[in-house]
Structure formats: structure tokens, C-alpha cells
Short mmCIF file of C-alpha atoms in Angstrom, two decimals:
data_model
loop_
_atom_site.label_atom_id
_atom_site.label_comp_id
_atom_site.label_asym_id
_atom_site.label_seq_id
_atom_site.Cartn_x
_atom_site.Cartn_y
_atom_site.Cartn_z
CA ASP A 1 14.12 10.26 10.21
CA THR A 2 12.79 7.03 11.62
CA GLY A 3 10.24 5.16 9.57
CA VAL A 4 6.74 3.97 10.38
CA SER A 5 6.83 1.56 13.31
CA GLN A 6 4.30 -1.22 13.89
CA ASP A 7 3.90 -3.50 16.87
CA PRO A 8 3.70 -6.44 17.17
CA ARG A 9 5.31 -7.86 14.02
CA HIS A 10 3.45 -11.13 14.39
CA LYS A 11 0.31 -12.08 16.29
CA ILE A 12 -1.11 -15.57 16.62
CA THR A 13 -4.44 -15.89 18.35
CA LYS A 14 -7.42 -18.15 18.62
CA ARG A 15 -10.66 -17.48 16.83
CA GLY A 16 -12.95 -15.30 18.91
CA GLN A 17 -10.19 -13.43 20.72
CA ASN A 18 -9.65 -9.67 20.51
CA VAL A 19 -6.40 -8.25 19.15
CA THR A 20 -4.94 -4.75 19.07
CA PHE A 21 -2.18 -3.44 16.84
CA ARG A 22 -0.20 -0.23 17.24
CA CYS A 23 1.28 2.08 14.63
CA ASP A 24 3.67 4.99 15.17
CA PRO A 25 3.92 7.18 12.06
CA ILE A 26 6.88 9.17 10.80
CA SER A 27 7.04 12.08 13.22
CA GLU A 28 6.31 14.94 10.81
CA HIS A 29 3.46 13.11 9.05
CA ASN A 30 -0.04 13.99 10.22
CA ARG A 31 -1.87 11.50 8.01
CA LEU A 32 -2.01 7.85 9.03
CA TYR A 33 -3.52 4.97 7.06
CA TRP A 34 -4.42 1.35 7.71
CA TYR A 35 -4.49 -1.30 4.99
CA ARG A 36 -4.94 -5.06 4.96
CA GLN A 37 -3.13 -7.40 2.59
CA THR A 38 -3.79 -11.07 1.93
CA LEU A 39 -1.52 -13.42 0.01
CA GLY A 40 -1.27 -12.67 -3.69
CA GLN A 41 -3.29 -9.46 -3.46
CA GLY A 42 -2.44 -5.80 -3.24
CA PRO A 43 -3.16 -3.93 -0.01
CA GLU A 44 -6.80 -2.97 0.61
CA PHE A 45 -7.64 0.34 2.23
CA LEU A 46 -9.28 0.19 5.66
CA THR A 47 -9.25 3.71 7.08
CA TYR A 48 -7.23 6.89 7.46
CA PHE A 49 -6.73 9.74 9.91
CA GLN A 50 -5.64 13.31 9.60
CA ASN A 51 -4.38 14.24 13.03
CA GLU A 52 -6.97 12.68 15.38
CA ALA A 53 -9.88 12.84 12.92
CA GLN A 54 -10.87 9.65 11.15
CA LEU A 55 -11.71 10.94 7.67
CA GLU A 56 -12.67 7.80 5.79
CA LYS A 57 -13.56 4.19 6.54
CA SER A 58 -13.86 1.34 4.08
CA ARG A 59 -16.87 -0.93 3.95
CA LEU A 60 -14.29 -3.64 4.74
CA LEU A 61 -14.09 -2.18 8.23
CA SER A 62 -16.95 -4.11 9.81
CA ASP A 63 -18.31 -3.32 13.26
CA ARG A 64 -15.72 -5.73 14.70
CA PHE A 65 -12.96 -3.37 13.63
CA SER A 66 -12.19 -0.08 15.28
CA ALA A 67 -9.32 2.32 14.80
CA GLU A 68 -8.30 5.26 16.95
CA ARG A 69 -5.73 8.00 16.94
CA PRO A 70 -6.60 9.86 20.13
CA LYS A 71 -3.80 12.42 20.26
CA GLY A 72 -2.99 12.60 16.60
CA SER A 73 0.23 10.66 17.05
CA PHE A 74 0.16 6.86 17.25
CA SER A 75 -2.86 4.82 16.19
CA THR A 76 -4.38 1.54 17.27
CA LEU A 77 -6.43 -0.94 15.26
CA GLU A 78 -8.55 -3.36 17.26
CA ILE A 79 -10.29 -6.44 15.92
CA GLN A 80 -12.91 -7.95 18.19
CA ARG A 81 -14.10 -11.56 18.04
CA THR A 82 -11.53 -12.52 15.43
CA GLU A 83 -12.51 -14.83 12.59
CA GLN A 84 -10.44 -17.03 10.27
CA GLY A 85 -10.92 -14.53 7.47
CA ASP A 86 -9.13 -11.86 9.49
CA SER A 87 -5.81 -13.61 8.91
CA ALA A 88 -3.76 -11.13 6.89
CA MET A 89 -0.94 -8.63 7.01
CA TYR A 90 -2.12 -5.35 8.54
CA LEU A 91 -0.15 -2.45 7.16
CA CYS A 92 0.13 1.07 8.49
CA ALA A 93 1.35 3.99 6.40
CA SER A 94 1.82 7.70 6.96
CA SER A 95 2.18 10.80 4.82
CA HIS A 96 2.26 14.57 4.85
CA PRO A 97 -1.18 16.22 4.66
CA GLY A 98 -3.00 16.74 1.38
CA GLY A 99 -4.13 14.40 -1.31
CA GLY A 100 -1.50 12.82 -3.48
CA GLN A 101 1.27 12.77 -0.91
CA PRO A 102 3.33 9.58 -1.05
CA GLN A 103 2.46 7.09 1.66
CA HIS A 104 5.27 5.27 3.45
CA PHE A 105 4.55 1.87 4.94
CA GLY A 106 5.68 0.22 8.14
CA ASP A 107 6.80 -3.41 8.30
CA GLY A 108 3.27 -4.59 9.04
CA THR A 109 1.69 -6.89 11.61
CA ARG A 110 1.03 -10.41 10.42
CA LEU A 111 -2.09 -11.84 12.07
CA SER A 112 -2.74 -15.57 12.13
CA ILE A 113 -6.01 -16.92 13.48
CA LEU A 114 -5.93 -20.51 14.72
CA GLN B 1 -13.73 -4.46 -14.04
CA LYS B 2 -11.14 -3.93 -11.32
CA GLU B 3 -10.26 -0.35 -10.51
CA VAL B 4 -6.53 -0.95 -10.97
CA GLU B 5 -5.34 -3.82 -13.13
CA GLN B 6 -1.90 -5.37 -13.48
CA ASN B 7 -0.73 -8.55 -15.13
CA SER B 8 0.25 -10.82 -12.24
CA GLY B 9 3.14 -12.34 -14.24
CA PRO B 10 5.66 -13.58 -13.56
CA LEU B 11 7.59 -11.33 -15.89
CA SER B 12 11.00 -12.84 -16.48
CA VAL B 13 13.88 -10.78 -17.89
CA PRO B 14 17.62 -11.45 -18.14
CA GLU B 15 20.04 -9.44 -16.03
CA GLY B 16 20.87 -6.12 -17.69
CA ALA B 17 17.65 -5.97 -19.72
CA ILE B 18 14.84 -3.44 -19.45
CA ALA B 19 11.81 -4.61 -17.47
CA SER B 20 8.49 -3.02 -18.43
CA LEU B 21 5.62 -3.19 -15.94
CA ASN B 22 2.17 -1.98 -16.88
CA CYS B 23 -0.95 -0.85 -15.07
CA THR B 24 -4.36 0.40 -16.17
CA TYR B 25 -6.95 2.18 -14.06
CA SER B 26 -10.65 2.81 -14.43
CA ASP B 27 -11.26 6.17 -12.69
CA ARG B 28 -10.64 8.86 -15.30
CA GLY B 29 -10.51 11.49 -12.54
CA SER B 30 -7.47 9.95 -10.84
CA GLN B 31 -4.62 12.40 -10.38
CA SER B 32 -1.85 10.63 -8.47
CA PHE B 33 -0.07 7.38 -9.24
CA PHE B 34 2.47 5.38 -7.31
CA TRP B 35 4.73 2.38 -7.78
CA TYR B 36 5.74 0.25 -4.82
CA ARG B 37 8.16 -2.66 -4.67
CA GLN B 38 7.41 -5.53 -2.31
CA TYR B 39 9.82 -8.33 -1.52
CA SER B 40 8.34 -11.62 -0.36
CA GLY B 41 7.22 -11.37 3.25
CA LYS B 42 8.03 -7.67 3.46
CA SER B 43 5.96 -4.48 3.30
CA PRO B 44 5.58 -2.24 0.21
CA GLU B 45 8.41 0.21 -0.43
CA LEU B 46 7.73 3.39 -2.41
CA ILE B 47 9.76 3.59 -5.62
CA MET B 48 8.19 6.30 -7.75
CA PHE B 49 5.22 8.62 -7.92
CA ILE B 50 3.91 10.59 -10.89
CA TYR B 51 1.19 13.17 -11.25
CA SER B 52 1.57 14.57 -14.80
CA ASN B 53 1.43 13.02 -18.22
CA GLY B 54 4.78 11.98 -19.59
CA ASP B 55 7.89 10.42 -18.15
CA LYS B 56 9.55 10.80 -14.78
CA GLU B 57 13.02 9.35 -14.26
CA ASP B 58 14.81 8.45 -11.04
CA GLY B 59 18.02 6.51 -11.46
CA ARG B 60 17.29 3.22 -13.21
CA PHE B 61 13.53 3.73 -12.86
CA THR B 62 11.20 5.60 -15.21
CA ALA B 63 7.50 6.05 -14.56
CA GLN B 64 5.29 6.84 -17.55
CA LEU B 65 1.76 8.23 -17.34
CA ASN B 66 -0.86 8.57 -20.07
CA LYS B 67 -4.10 9.86 -18.55
CA ALA B 68 -5.98 9.77 -21.86
CA SER B 69 -5.33 6.03 -22.11
CA GLN B 70 -5.59 5.56 -18.32
CA TYR B 71 -2.26 3.81 -18.34
CA VAL B 72 0.77 3.90 -16.06
CA SER B 73 4.00 2.02 -16.56
CA LEU B 74 7.30 1.48 -14.80
CA LEU B 75 10.51 0.81 -16.69
CA ILE B 76 13.52 -0.64 -14.90
CA ARG B 77 16.75 -0.27 -16.87
CA ASP B 78 19.77 -2.52 -16.37
CA SER B 79 17.68 -4.98 -14.34
CA GLN B 80 19.49 -6.69 -11.48
CA PRO B 81 18.64 -9.93 -9.64
CA SER B 82 17.97 -7.74 -6.59
CA ASP B 83 15.08 -6.16 -8.53
CA SER B 84 13.23 -9.49 -8.36
CA ALA B 85 10.10 -8.65 -6.38
CA THR B 86 6.42 -7.86 -6.76
CA TYR B 87 5.68 -4.40 -8.13
CA LEU B 88 2.45 -2.79 -7.02
CA CYS B 89 0.71 -0.03 -8.92
CA ALA B 90 -1.42 2.26 -6.74
CA VAL B 91 -3.85 5.00 -7.73
CA LEU B 92 -5.23 7.68 -5.45
CA HIS B 93 -8.99 7.24 -5.34
CA GLY B 94 -11.47 9.96 -6.07
CA SER B 95 -10.86 13.63 -5.30
CA SER B 96 -7.45 15.16 -4.95
CA ASN B 97 -7.71 15.43 -1.16
CA THR B 98 -8.56 11.83 -0.37
CA GLY B 99 -6.07 9.50 1.22
CA LYS B 100 -7.33 6.20 -0.15
CA LEU B 101 -4.93 4.30 -2.41
CA ILE B 102 -6.33 1.60 -4.68
CA PHE B 103 -3.74 -1.07 -5.44
CA GLY B 104 -3.45 -3.53 -8.27
CA GLN B 105 -2.68 -7.13 -7.39
CA GLY B 106 0.95 -6.64 -8.36
CA THR B 107 3.28 -8.00 -11.04
CA THR B 108 5.99 -10.44 -10.04
CA LEU B 109 9.32 -9.67 -11.70
CA GLN B 110 12.06 -12.27 -11.96
CA VAL B 111 15.50 -11.09 -13.11
CA LYS B 112 17.65 -14.04 -14.11
CA PRO B 113 21.46 -13.84 -13.81
#
């Protein structure tokens, strides 16, 4: 049972550039979640999918952010026109369906904006 | 008031002692509660989850839930230096079918040899 896989592990980019992150969930999990974590804080919810349907989006997910899960397997999170405040760890998690199921996190993608 | 509150610490305990980590939450309708451990620079790792009032034990870890007091705790018995990490309390938001976890800011635990 392989865990949640995220790619890349680190991304350094200049302000104004677009970035895309990928997440591959645990194979039998049909729910996939994205969170963002900044230093000294707990993760903040961004969005989640059940299969290919995006069921909830946070107000944190501005129009510069978009997430997809086109075939209900892997997911991508894109940030357009990056800003300094986007620097954070972006975490992906997956779980079995249904509320209350434990979410298992990947290693995260650390984004640094120059 | 934050939705999930934890004392940021650090909480310092000697090796072999019991570490007690506490968390309060504001949404009285919350049904599912989770504890994650996060080492510096790493991602959160699930340790325990609890849904019903009372205690739930798993090895050296015990989660305690009191819904009337809106209080969740994690006890770590026989603390080891390898337990030194940040412990995150997470509460499932809203209805039972939602997927949104609300996290506290975490409590840093230091176990001294």
C-alpha cells in the first residue's frame, strides 16, 4: 500500500509565474484533499474531491488557484500569477469516502516565491 | 475565537513521563476528531482518531474526548525523545459527510533525555 505521492517536493519560482503541483492518492481512496500550511500554523483547507467531483472549495482558494481531478485518480493544483504570500507547504491528503474517514497526507510540495 | 485551539507550547517533559496535549473546539456539532504528529520540515502523520466520548487507546497513545466540554486530549505514556514533534489537533467541520478538517496551530512537545 503505497502512500500519497506529491510532485515536486520543492518548487522555487519568481513572482508572477504559474506553478502546477501533482498529487497521486492512495489507490483505494476516492477522496482527495488539498491543504496549505505556513510556518507555525496548522494546515488550512483549500478544496476536496470525491472521485472527479470537486465538492468544496475554501474562500482561501482565490481565482488564481484551480484544482482538477479529471479522471478521479491524480489531482493537480495550479497557482497562476504567483505572489509572495503564496509561499507555503502545499499538502495533499486522501481518504476513503464518507465523512469522518482519516485523511493521510503526502510529503507535501514546498513553494518558495522569489 | 478560533475554531480549534491548542496551546502552542513548548511542552517539555522528561523521558518516561506522561505528556498531556489538549485541544478545544467551538463547533458543538463536530463528530470526528484527529491527532496528527508533525516533525520539523515533514508532513502531518495520523496518530489517532476518535468519534465517541471517552478514551481510545493505541499503544502508548490515548485519545480522550468530551463532547459536552468540547475538549479533546492526547496522552503519550512513557514519552521518548523521538516523540519530540508538533502535535496537531484536527476537527471535521460541519456535517458528518464533509471532508474539511479544521486544524489547531499545534503544540510543540519536547521530551528531554
